[in-house]
Amino acid sequence: MIIVLKPDCTETQLSHLCDKVREMGFNYEVSRGVKRTLVGVIGEEDRLRNAPLRAIPGVEDVMSVLKPFKLASREFKSEDSVFDLGRGVKVGGGNLLLIAGPCAIEGEDILLEIAKAVRAAGANVLRGGAFKPRTSPYSFQGMGEEGLKILRRVGDELHMPVVTEVMDPRQVELVSRYTDMFQIGARNMQNFNLLNEVGQTKQPVLLKRGMSASVEDLLMSAEYILASGNQRVILCERGIRSFDKSTRNLLDLAAVPNAKGLSHLPIIVDPSHATGRPDLIPAMSYASIAAGADGVHIEVHSCPEKAMSDGPQALLPEQYSDVVQKMRELAKLLGREVPQPV
Ligand code: PEP
Ligand code: MN
């Protein structure tokens, strides 16, 4: 349910309303828009329908949200969500988020070398996996905590926020000690225990679309995180499975304006995992910006042939630099905010 407050609703009335909602056994989230303040009330649908919300002072109207996702919906928040990822990096509202780095953390020297190159190219967030969700149990599984420590040190040295994947609810506390943003990978998009767990933290979450998930499924997964109390979720389109084996996945670019119409959450594109092909990544990066994406997530390696994971899809630093330069020009042309190098 969405409670629309009267324009003259006082702060005292609002806090009384929040107390009442909590007493009724529901959770809530306040959305302060330019024109109106709304309170999204979440809980069991049947009980919500019969709750006497309209009788509370300061309430103008009570509407039910028709979409299955509530807090993630445009109905609850009409303006785009804009938030900070740390070190002055903003996402949403026209800001370009440029996440780059190797698929996996392989060692300190190599990560530092790649990080310096992507930072010089204009990336504003460093990525690198310490826990890798590999299809084969015999493939490199990541450096674990040692990798997290390396990522943190390199991020700190270069003043870049860092993002890394968390695969298990039991790892959330450990990973949160070393990262600025959690990544939930495609394979875990519907790991609801994991979504609840990261939802209870204060760190932003990069939520990747599952390979067989609809846009609505993606938004329902985001809803789990929002409903657990964490409002900083970034959606990521990374391609879905198709019959065509000429690309690793099928990039669904329409998901960008589609999700934006349905939700206030920022959405970025990962053309690396979507195509699996360095020759297609530049064109798909430009297309993502043109489609309205809030940024792109690209794997970069200084020596792809030696990479321990996803080497064949990595861009070389100089290729990445060229892509960023053209994305910046395109973004400027489209009236978007071009990030200052960090
Ligand atoms: C990754 O970002 O390295 C990754 C494994 O991505 P995805 O979950 O989209 O496959
Ligand atoms: Mn990868």
Short mmCIF file of C-alpha atoms and ligand atoms in Angstrom, two decimals, residues 103 127 132-133 165 183 185-187 208 238 273 297 299, ligand 1:
data_model
loop_
_atom_site.label_atom_id
_atom_site.label_comp_id
_atom_site.label_asym_id
_atom_site.label_seq_id
_atom_site.Cartn_x
_atom_site.Cartn_y
_atom_site.Cartn_z
CA CYS A 103 37.05 -11.02 -13.63
CA ARG A 127 35.79 -4.70 -9.65
CA LYS A 132 34.04 -16.98 -8.19
CA PRO A 133 30.85 -18.83 -9.21
CA GLU A 165 30.70 -10.80 -5.53
CA GLN A 183 27.71 -7.91 -6.22
CA GLY A 185 25.81 -12.63 -9.49
CA ALA A 186 23.39 -13.90 -12.11
CA ARG A 187 23.44 -17.39 -10.62
CA LYS A 208 22.74 -8.91 -11.76
CA ARG A 238 24.13 -8.99 -18.25
CA HIS A 273 29.24 -11.27 -19.77
CA HIS A 297 30.44 -2.87 -16.15
CA GLU A 299 36.06 -6.73 -17.57
C1 PEP B 1 31.19 -11.66 -12.93
O1 PEP B 1 30.82 -10.48 -12.88
O2 PEP B 1 32.38 -12.00 -12.92
C2 PEP B 1 30.16 -12.72 -13.10
C3 PEP B 1 30.40 -13.98 -12.75
O3 PEP B 1 29.04 -12.26 -13.64
P1 PEP B 1 27.58 -12.97 -13.85
O4 PEP B 1 27.09 -13.28 -12.48
O5 PEP B 1 26.79 -11.92 -14.57
O6 PEP B 1 27.82 -14.21 -14.69
#
